XYZ file of C-alpha atoms in Angstrom:
691
model
C 49.838 138.189 97.668
C 53.515 138.825 97.077
C 55.630 135.884 98.335
C 58.036 136.575 101.175
C 61.595 137.238 100.009
C 64.613 136.345 102.108
C 67.114 139.091 102.792
C 70.284 138.342 100.849
C 73.299 137.128 102.777
C 76.569 135.425 101.966
C 76.147 131.809 100.845
C 72.363 131.875 101.280
C 72.130 129.429 98.385
C 73.920 126.896 100.585
C 71.204 127.167 103.262
C 68.655 124.360 103.749
C 65.681 124.623 101.449
C 63.273 124.956 104.397
C 64.417 128.578 104.773
C 62.282 129.405 101.732
C 58.755 130.726 102.149
C 56.220 127.920 101.863
C 58.629 125.096 102.669
C 57.750 123.199 105.821
C 58.773 119.708 106.817
C 56.343 118.042 104.392
C 57.484 120.030 101.342
C 61.131 119.661 102.394
C 60.695 115.882 102.459
C 59.113 115.985 98.998
C 61.992 118.096 97.677
C 64.512 115.686 99.217
C 63.050 112.937 97.033
C 64.159 115.091 94.092
C 67.665 115.476 95.623
C 66.876 119.102 96.480
C 68.272 119.822 99.948
C 69.771 123.309 99.615
C 68.265 126.458 98.148
C 70.888 126.392 95.421
C 69.833 122.869 94.393
C 66.661 124.393 92.937
C 68.762 126.280 90.398
C 70.143 123.019 88.991
C 66.756 121.282 88.963
C 66.234 121.975 85.288
C 62.984 121.671 83.316
C 62.100 118.436 81.552
C 60.208 120.376 78.908
C 58.298 123.601 78.327
C 54.699 124.586 77.692
C 54.332 127.399 75.177
C 51.226 129.139 76.487
C 52.060 132.429 74.847
C 51.831 131.589 71.151
C 48.576 130.516 69.544
C 49.091 127.637 67.115
C 46.991 126.994 64.015
C 45.416 123.552 63.818
C 47.652 121.290 61.782
C 48.745 117.610 61.700
C 52.234 118.904 62.550
C 50.993 119.557 66.093
C 50.258 115.868 66.790
C 52.180 114.739 69.862
C 52.720 118.304 71.101
C 51.034 120.435 73.743
C 49.738 123.621 72.166
C 47.629 126.723 72.747
C 44.785 126.925 70.217
C 42.009 129.467 69.591
C 38.877 127.695 68.353
C 35.191 128.326 67.808
C 32.838 125.571 69.025
C 30.250 124.584 66.419
C 28.887 121.466 68.095
C 28.899 120.153 71.681
C 26.914 117.347 73.261
C 26.942 115.559 76.591
C 27.818 111.879 76.813
C 26.174 109.458 79.207
C 28.219 106.380 78.401
C 31.900 105.799 78.860
C 34.261 108.041 80.803
C 33.824 111.252 78.804
C 31.045 113.622 79.862
C 31.191 115.875 76.790
C 32.486 115.817 73.261
C 32.725 119.007 71.218
C 33.830 120.018 67.750
C 35.936 123.148 67.322
C 37.594 124.878 64.381
C 39.910 127.717 63.395
C 40.930 129.086 59.999
C 43.135 126.071 59.272
C 41.213 123.020 60.469
C 38.985 121.188 62.935
C 39.531 119.356 66.227
C 37.505 117.021 68.487
C 37.557 117.985 72.170
C 36.853 115.462 74.939
C 36.096 116.445 78.517
C 36.106 114.021 81.452
C 35.069 114.075 85.088
C 31.856 115.162 86.737
C 32.625 118.825 87.258
C 34.184 121.749 85.471
C 33.120 124.143 82.699
C 31.592 122.805 79.516
C 32.220 124.137 76.038
C 29.265 126.025 74.524
C 28.410 126.076 70.786
C 29.026 129.413 69.146
C 31.609 130.467 71.722
C 35.345 131.002 71.169
C 37.917 129.542 73.586
C 41.620 129.572 74.215
C 42.460 125.949 74.977
C 45.699 124.324 76.059
C 46.486 120.611 75.912
C 48.147 117.779 74.028
C 47.034 117.273 70.467
C 46.681 113.660 69.340
C 45.670 111.826 66.193
C 41.982 110.905 66.307
C 40.772 107.318 66.003
C 39.114 108.102 62.675
C 41.596 110.664 61.443
C 41.666 114.334 62.305
C 42.905 115.940 65.522
C 41.830 115.396 69.124
C 42.481 117.033 72.491
C 41.481 115.355 75.755
C 40.585 117.411 78.843
C 41.620 120.788 77.390
C 42.588 123.476 79.863
C 40.454 126.567 79.315
C 42.636 129.677 79.427
C 41.753 133.300 80.072
C 43.295 135.914 77.798
C 45.511 137.199 80.632
C 46.980 133.738 81.184
C 48.478 133.079 77.778
C 51.491 135.286 78.136
C 54.392 133.004 79.027
C 56.427 129.914 78.311
C 56.164 127.738 81.424
C 58.808 125.286 82.600
C 57.721 121.726 83.476
C 60.030 120.169 86.087
C 60.741 116.594 87.174
C 58.291 116.184 90.024
C 57.202 113.867 92.807
C 53.888 112.914 94.418
C 52.241 115.801 96.227
C 54.388 118.551 94.722
C 52.700 120.317 91.823
C 54.319 122.352 89.077
C 53.034 125.675 90.383
C 54.756 125.066 93.703
C 58.022 124.078 92.029
C 57.958 127.158 89.816
C 57.362 129.397 92.845
C 60.288 127.849 94.721
C 62.614 128.165 91.730
C 61.521 131.802 91.433
C 62.561 132.410 95.062
C 65.930 130.743 94.448
C 66.508 132.908 91.382
C 65.691 136.039 93.380
C 68.231 135.062 96.016
C 70.790 134.233 93.317
C 70.395 137.757 91.934
C 71.991 139.077 95.142
C 74.036 136.103 96.220
C 75.634 134.273 93.296
C 79.103 134.790 91.910
C 79.950 133.912 88.330
C 82.911 131.601 88.788
C 83.805 131.130 85.122
C 86.489 133.582 83.975
C 85.016 136.415 81.924
C 87.664 135.784 79.259
C 86.294 132.269 78.776
C 82.686 133.517 78.623
C 83.560 136.130 76.020
C 85.638 133.691 73.983
C 82.849 131.096 73.887
C 79.973 133.572 73.545
C 78.251 132.412 76.735
C 75.939 134.495 78.941
C 76.625 135.104 82.615
C 75.478 132.402 85.023
C 72.388 134.191 86.318
C 71.313 135.141 82.791
C 71.761 131.521 81.713
C 69.645 130.247 84.612
C 66.905 132.798 83.935
C 66.895 131.854 80.252
C 66.391 128.185 81.137
C 63.944 128.551 84.038
C 61.932 131.568 82.815
C 62.239 131.791 79.016
C 60.596 134.739 77.286
C 58.345 134.613 74.258
C 60.752 136.771 72.264
C 63.625 134.317 72.786
C 61.499 131.174 72.466
C 61.911 127.783 74.108
C 65.572 127.070 74.956
C 67.193 124.138 73.159
C 70.162 122.076 74.341
C 72.353 123.925 71.831
C 71.348 127.292 73.327
C 74.404 129.163 74.735
C 72.695 129.217 78.146
C 72.421 125.432 78.223
C 75.905 124.916 76.802
C 77.416 127.186 79.425
C 75.840 125.115 82.255
C 76.741 121.795 80.618
C 80.385 122.747 80.211
C 80.600 124.311 83.675
C 79.310 121.121 85.323
C 81.655 118.893 83.310
C 84.452 121.340 84.127
C 83.787 121.033 87.870
C 83.925 117.219 87.802
C 87.024 117.180 85.627
C 88.644 119.838 87.815
C 88.224 117.618 90.866
C 89.948 114.749 89.095
C 92.613 116.783 87.303
C 93.463 118.644 90.509
C 94.091 115.365 92.258
C 96.189 114.236 89.286
C 98.133 117.486 89.498
C 98.558 117.220 93.276
C 99.738 113.617 93.136
C 102.233 114.352 90.376
C 103.774 117.014 92.630
C 104.695 114.287 95.118
C 107.863 112.209 95.021
C 108.186 108.714 93.584
C 111.130 106.389 93.101
C 112.837 106.869 89.745
C 112.785 103.462 88.032
C 114.877 103.454 84.841
C 114.230 100.557 82.467
C 116.841 98.619 80.516
C 117.397 95.680 82.845
C 117.550 92.073 81.754
C 114.719 90.494 83.758
C 111.944 91.336 81.266
C 114.004 90.105 78.310
C 114.721 86.887 80.197
C 110.991 86.498 80.821
C 110.225 86.885 77.116
C 112.941 84.363 76.290
C 111.422 81.846 78.727
C 107.933 82.394 77.315
C 109.187 81.943 73.724
C 107.041 84.680 72.184
C 107.343 88.322 71.290
C 104.925 90.952 72.601
C 102.601 92.567 70.082
C 103.354 96.047 68.791
C 100.551 97.392 70.999
C 101.983 95.706 74.106
C 105.458 97.062 73.322
C 104.090 100.583 72.755
C 102.135 100.614 76.022
C 105.089 99.235 77.985
C 107.255 101.962 76.469
C 104.744 104.578 77.717
C 104.855 102.974 81.174
C 108.663 102.938 81.218
C 108.730 106.649 80.321
C 106.484 107.320 83.352
C 108.541 105.129 85.683
C 111.731 106.911 84.692
C 110.497 110.108 86.387
C 110.406 111.133 90.029
C 106.723 112.092 89.740
C 104.306 109.202 90.382
C 102.911 107.433 87.330
C 99.101 107.514 87.133
C 98.241 105.411 84.094
C 95.198 103.401 83.000
C 95.817 100.531 80.572
C 92.741 99.456 78.635
C 92.836 96.249 76.680
C 90.133 94.043 75.269
C 89.713 90.482 76.490
C 92.890 88.525 75.766
C 94.992 91.488 74.625
C 97.850 90.639 77.001
C 97.608 93.192 79.804
C 99.137 90.740 82.290
C 102.408 90.581 80.344
C 102.568 94.392 80.311
C 101.971 94.427 84.078
C 104.765 91.876 84.541
C 107.124 94.066 82.512
C 106.331 97.065 84.712
C 106.718 95.028 87.915
C 110.102 93.646 86.832
C 111.354 97.198 86.211
C 110.632 98.067 89.855
C 111.951 94.772 91.206
C 115.195 95.010 89.239
C 115.854 98.390 90.882
C 115.507 96.786 94.332
C 111.902 97.800 95.056
C 108.594 96.011 95.654
C 105.534 95.773 93.395
C 101.938 95.005 94.453
C 99.024 93.829 92.305
C 95.471 94.196 93.649
C 92.669 92.081 92.126
C 88.927 92.412 92.855
C 88.293 88.775 93.844
C 90.221 86.041 95.637
C 89.720 83.785 92.601
C 91.378 86.269 90.254
C 94.118 87.090 92.782
C 95.039 83.424 93.096
C 95.074 83.022 89.312
C 97.411 86.028 89.020
C 99.569 84.519 91.749
C 99.876 81.254 89.806
C 100.749 83.069 86.568
C 103.268 85.453 88.117
C 104.860 82.634 90.105
C 105.300 80.561 86.935
C 106.797 83.550 85.125
C 108.901 85.246 87.814
C 110.076 82.490 90.153
C 112.482 81.091 87.492
C 113.963 84.613 87.347
C 114.726 84.492 91.080
C 111.857 86.815 92.037
C 109.937 86.108 95.259
C 106.159 86.204 94.577
C 103.731 86.194 97.532
C 99.931 86.048 97.902
C 97.951 87.981 100.525
C 94.289 87.023 100.812
C 91.619 86.972 103.458
C 91.176 83.271 102.729
C 94.655 82.338 103.985
C 95.367 80.662 107.300
C 96.541 82.909 110.126
C 100.039 81.395 109.958
C 100.372 81.961 106.185
C 99.089 85.495 106.550
C 101.585 86.321 109.324
C 104.434 84.898 107.248
C 103.447 86.928 104.170
C 103.022 90.134 106.201
C 106.495 89.661 107.668
C 107.991 89.080 104.207
C 106.366 92.293 102.939
C 107.556 94.345 105.885
C 111.200 93.263 105.691
C 111.431 93.329 101.888
C 111.839 89.587 101.236
C 108.581 89.631 99.247
C 109.461 91.395 95.990
C 106.067 90.930 94.343
C 102.782 90.580 96.237
C 99.376 89.817 94.805
C 96.167 90.120 96.767
C 92.649 91.469 97.109
C 91.506 94.594 98.977
C 93.282 93.022 101.996
C 96.436 94.678 100.619
C 95.453 98.169 101.771
C 94.438 97.203 105.307
C 96.230 99.034 108.084
C 98.356 96.112 109.317
C 99.926 95.630 105.867
C 103.327 97.347 105.757
C 105.785 97.370 102.873
C 109.536 97.861 102.979
C 110.096 99.651 99.654
C 106.840 99.687 97.678
C 107.419 101.493 94.373
C 104.668 100.207 92.040
C 100.962 99.527 92.599
C 99.044 97.628 89.907
C 95.240 97.571 90.155
C 93.431 94.995 88.009
C 89.833 95.615 86.912
C 89.784 99.226 88.124
C 86.007 99.560 87.772
C 85.549 97.033 90.606
C 87.306 99.404 93.029
C 86.568 102.963 94.091
C 89.130 105.708 93.558
C 89.602 105.965 97.334
C 90.508 102.251 97.506
C 93.165 102.699 94.842
C 94.573 105.717 96.678
C 94.535 103.837 100.005
C 96.906 101.253 98.570
C 99.155 103.951 97.132
C 99.454 105.419 100.662
C 101.493 102.315 101.561
C 104.516 103.928 99.932
C 105.497 105.826 103.073
C 108.825 104.395 104.248
C 109.585 103.223 107.762
C 111.770 106.296 108.298
C 108.655 108.437 107.791
C 109.555 109.819 104.351
C 106.502 110.015 102.085
C 107.197 108.336 98.763
C 104.182 107.842 96.502
C 104.249 104.564 94.527
C 103.723 104.610 90.787
C 100.174 103.496 89.892
C 99.259 101.257 86.971
C 95.533 100.606 86.595
C 94.274 97.906 84.224
C 90.859 96.967 82.926
C 89.628 94.344 80.486
C 86.280 96.120 80.352
C 86.512 98.412 77.320
C 85.612 101.916 78.429
C 84.073 104.282 75.875
C 86.199 107.329 75.161
C 83.487 109.488 76.729
C 83.765 107.744 80.079
C 87.515 107.391 79.932
C 87.908 111.162 79.462
C 85.606 111.887 82.386
C 85.586 109.078 84.960
C 89.346 108.573 84.682
C 90.436 112.147 84.097
C 92.984 111.728 86.904
C 94.804 109.083 84.860
C 96.819 109.038 81.658
C 95.406 106.415 79.309
C 97.079 103.714 77.204
C 95.180 101.271 74.987
C 96.316 97.794 73.909
C 94.390 97.676 70.666
C 95.809 94.485 69.193
C 95.314 90.810 70.049
C 98.271 88.393 70.193
C 98.650 86.015 67.224
C 97.159 82.559 67.584
C 93.869 83.691 69.125
C 90.976 81.934 67.410
C 87.906 83.824 66.207
C 84.683 83.280 68.165
C 81.470 82.543 66.278
C 78.429 83.893 68.153
C 74.970 82.404 67.615
C 71.522 83.277 69.015
C 69.247 80.377 69.989
C 65.813 80.466 71.600
C 65.670 78.893 75.061
C 63.087 76.321 73.933
C 65.803 74.784 71.740
C 68.264 74.268 74.584
C 67.950 70.480 74.291
C 69.519 70.768 70.830
C 72.708 71.927 72.545
C 73.176 68.670 74.427
C 74.525 66.885 71.348
C 76.721 69.908 70.576
C 78.272 69.828 74.062
C 78.821 66.084 73.832
C 80.606 66.413 70.486
C 82.853 69.251 71.673
C 83.860 67.456 74.870
C 84.296 64.083 73.132
C 86.817 65.775 70.839
C 88.939 66.692 73.862
C 87.709 70.258 74.263
C 85.879 71.845 77.195
C 82.754 73.996 77.571
C 81.077 76.494 79.899
C 77.376 76.773 80.669
C 76.675 80.099 82.416
C 73.497 80.821 84.425
C 72.653 84.127 86.135
C 71.288 82.673 89.428
C 72.507 80.236 92.062
C 69.073 78.876 93.041
C 65.688 78.745 91.325
C 63.630 81.874 91.868
C 59.916 82.360 91.298
C 60.487 86.089 90.958
C 62.964 85.883 88.120
C 62.411 83.381 85.345
C 66.007 82.258 85.000
C 67.657 78.872 84.976
C 69.739 78.391 88.106
C 73.221 76.952 88.052
C 72.469 74.183 90.522
C 69.377 72.838 88.754
C 71.092 73.193 85.378
C 74.098 71.192 86.574
C 71.783 68.442 87.823
C 69.890 68.311 84.517
C 73.097 68.261 82.463
C 74.584 65.467 84.560
C 71.470 63.403 83.835
C 71.548 64.211 80.098
C 75.323 63.764 79.732
C 76.282 61.012 82.185
C 79.552 60.290 80.342
C 80.886 63.828 80.934
C 82.594 65.188 84.036
C 80.633 68.270 85.085
C 81.762 70.850 87.656
C 79.844 73.677 89.338
C 80.982 77.149 90.461
C 78.828 79.899 91.938
C 79.234 82.921 94.174
C 77.809 81.313 97.312
C 80.545 78.688 97.450
C 83.535 79.250 99.698
C 86.666 80.588 98.040
C 88.370 77.251 98.679
C 85.603 75.319 96.928
C 85.474 77.756 94.001
C 89.223 77.618 93.515
C 89.230 73.832 93.716
C 86.518 73.531 91.057
C 88.253 76.067 88.786
C 91.614 74.342 89.223
C 90.039 70.999 88.313
C 88.452 72.524 85.211
C 91.730 74.153 84.177
C 93.491 70.788 84.670
C 90.820 69.160 82.441
C 89.453 67.061 85.270
C 86.056 68.464 84.221
C 84.728 68.551 80.661
C 81.912 71.014 81.311
C 81.728 73.777 83.917
C 78.326 75.093 84.961
C 78.829 78.523 86.531
C 77.293 81.843 87.405
C 78.887 85.083 86.223
C 81.626 84.631 88.852
C 83.751 83.504 85.895
C 83.195 86.814 84.067
C 86.686 88.166 84.701
C 90.105 86.641 84.485
C 89.497 82.891 84.167
C 91.937 81.512 81.583
C 91.365 77.988 80.195
C 92.731 77.862 76.607
C 91.222 74.400 76.020
C 87.646 75.718 76.439
C 86.045 76.356 73.049
C 82.289 76.515 73.732
C 80.419 79.071 75.869
C 76.650 78.807 76.436
C 74.994 81.750 78.223
C 71.478 81.373 79.632
C 69.130 84.369 79.677
C 71.552 86.392 77.569
C 68.745 88.845 76.834
C 68.847 89.939 80.504
C 72.548 90.866 80.488
C 74.381 93.990 79.385
C 76.797 94.049 76.469
C 79.895 94.487 78.635
C 79.083 91.416 80.731
C 78.237 89.307 77.679
C 81.496 90.354 76.039
C 83.490 89.469 79.161
C 81.852 86.045 79.387
C 82.418 85.356 75.691
C 86.083 86.198 76.238
C 86.504 83.091 78.393
C 86.659 81.062 75.149
C 88.737 81.663 72.038
C 91.887 81.761 74.156
C 93.580 78.973 72.204
C 94.137 78.106 68.555
C 90.890 76.118 68.105
C 87.815 77.768 66.589
C 85.435 78.706 69.397
C 81.701 79.302 69.726
C 79.463 81.380 71.994
C 75.761 80.466 72.159
C 73.398 83.145 73.510
C 70.134 81.630 74.792
C 67.150 83.979 75.060
C 63.472 83.805 76.012
C 60.658 85.164 73.880
C 59.295 87.771 73.961
C 62.474 89.859 73.767
C 62.425 93.633 74.164
C 63.676 95.768 71.287
C 66.701 96.856 73.329
C 67.615 93.271 74.218
C 67.204 92.192 70.594
C 69.526 94.998 69.519
C 72.123 93.940 72.122
C 72.047 90.304 71.029
C 72.299 91.218 67.345
C 75.301 93.448 68.046
C 77.007 90.620 69.967
C 76.602 88.435 66.894
C 77.941 91.118 64.572
C 81.143 92.171 66.328
C 83.841 91.183 68.804
C 85.107 94.763 69.065
C 84.858 95.482 72.790
C 85.052 99.254 72.330
C 82.190 99.292 69.833
C 80.130 97.191 72.249
C 81.063 99.506 75.126
C 79.832 102.569 73.228
C 76.523 100.823 72.527
C 76.290 99.760 76.182
C 76.798 103.370 77.262
C 73.977 104.535 74.997
C 71.590 101.877 76.318
C 72.400 101.781 80.027
C 74.119 105.052 80.908
C 77.355 105.719 82.817
C 76.090 104.817 86.269
C 75.308 101.238 85.286
C 78.602 100.737 83.452
C 80.893 102.288 86.039
C 79.064 100.706 88.967
C 78.021 102.106 92.320
C 81.573 102.979 93.319
C 81.810 105.572 90.554
C 78.487 107.307 91.022
C 79.715 110.885 90.600
C 79.139 110.824 86.873
C 75.770 109.171 87.304
C 74.691 112.181 89.383
C 75.354 114.832 86.762
C 72.524 117.346 87.057
C 72.672 119.174 83.729
C 75.217 117.443 81.522
C 74.607 114.100 79.844
C 77.701 112.119 78.899
C 75.998 110.704 75.809
C 74.273 113.832 74.496
C 77.111 116.158 75.492
C 80.158 114.071 74.630
C 81.396 116.701 72.184
C 81.798 119.220 75.050
C 84.119 117.001 77.100
C 87.250 118.046 75.247
C 86.540 121.744 75.869
C 85.764 121.079 79.545
C 88.991 119.130 79.991
C 91.037 121.868 78.305
C 89.382 124.480 80.536
C 90.197 122.395 83.626
C 93.864 122.241 82.671
C 93.802 125.967 81.861
C 92.407 126.911 85.295
C 94.885 124.628 87.050
C 97.826 126.076 85.107
C 96.704 129.609 86.030
C 96.007 128.552 89.642
C 92.658 130.281 89.195
C 91.145 131.396 92.530
C 87.700 129.978 91.701
C 88.764 126.343 91.160
C 87.627 125.067 94.549
C 84.441 127.146 94.498
C 83.455 125.625 91.150
C 83.886 122.137 92.593
C 81.863 123.033 95.688
C 79.062 124.513 93.593
C 78.547 121.430 91.447
C 79.859 118.541 93.530
C 79.447 119.823 97.071
C 81.671 118.829 99.929
C 82.789 115.555 98.325
C 85.824 117.040 96.616
C 87.824 113.885 97.209
C 86.260 112.381 94.132
C 86.496 108.868 95.471
C 83.609 109.799 97.774
C 81.469 111.218 94.975
């Protein structure tokens, strides 16, 4: 029976999938589990692999691990009454022999002396030779195609998926525009979109199974990357068309700051600040990401940028992801800028109502020249007088829309829209692949040099059953006047996760080391209590701080020289690197001890070994990307890249440069298909902060 075909109409591919023949509420729900909601979604639901049912393969050890179509003669077959198999048969062709196992109570049996076309996975036999379990018996008319095998879900078989994709392709034949410019397709040697989709979904025997390097695949990979980059680059382009305050550098405040601090910035810090000053000296808003490894001195660069705005009579705002980090920034900036006559304020949800009202008033009338706070900064009641620079610390903790919400505060009281310059900072090294894609709306600067005087950190791996050996080590370090961290991943003991909790660890360490002053910090404490404990540790009122990963970012205690991390095998490289960066901030040699439980997975063992080998945050970030993928590294707020349907940021990194160049090319030409490309691949969420 010929399946029903829908009459073509404009944008049919954007219709709900239940308009297809054979899709009722049950099948629609199954498809939704595969993120297939629209008819067009079926086109981007690409095969996991292919079954070559059209080419008979000769028996050979090279076929082990593959599914293959074989033509064999059965020379022996016998039923089995024990075990799960009901029949075992021996077959052969001109090149070799194979053992065939059949299971289950029903179905055809293989007869000696007969020839069969069989399809199935070929495995190595227990005693050598080849085996195939539960072979599919084919008829001669069936072995004429290469069949796609799709990612599936319970209740939805491959035949059904293939039939639905076939309907979507038929509709696309009448109802799909090729949005890539023909000049680009000709230049790159790519097929048209429909031809590419047909090649991937319904490959022919003459062309063979498509590989990732096939022009059809490459065309889809680049087009999807292009759509995501277009969304970001378009916003970059749109924002740079807006007006910003021109902030020429050359004032004396930054030089006075350096004089007070009695040190010179590194060459990398000076270079990055020069790039920032060039941006600030324009009337288009700066959109710049500053990457710097742990301890590279991003805060000094941020202070230099802020002083440029302040010296011109404007305000600067710094947004931090946590109250703890915001208050630390407030202390540092107050120590640095107050002697220069700059008014530094803090805005946090933890403040009293009276303090908050006073700070809001100072922001609104311009008395507050520099303000530091959490996400409270972009709330509606916060008004600035002359905001010219927004600094966002630890960008990956915020969504793009949160960063843009703060930049909207640049509108003046007279109603004129002035976009503040944006400086985004992160101490989490971002692989080049992610930086080119996730932050394509930003220009990128890298502080690739550490200030002099930073001590190297020796990293050691120790099994958890030797943790008692560390007690003497902690005692010696603290008795010498230094301080130590002991980091645990949980606040309370959990039967579900075998991890040492901070509270029980602190109790045990206080019993084992009664002569030491031991503090405790975890995420369930109030901000006031956390800040008090951290302040006491920084003031050396504690020798040892037991903490959860709340101390991962921003905590600066130069006297701490020992870091012990429980359950290090459960953590990602980026988090381990951030935690290790809490020590080695002074001139004393520092140590990081990674405790792990046996057995350790191969991936975890590789992570721990790499931590021991290198302190290069960018090398660790690349390895983290390969192991965990972009969604895990960027976090839930940056899920657009985690939802790529065809492209893979690791496998397809080498196509990013071409996709970015194409995005800029289409923007420069004001190509009419820009928005349609974004809609096709991203959908309605063109404001990429929502993606």
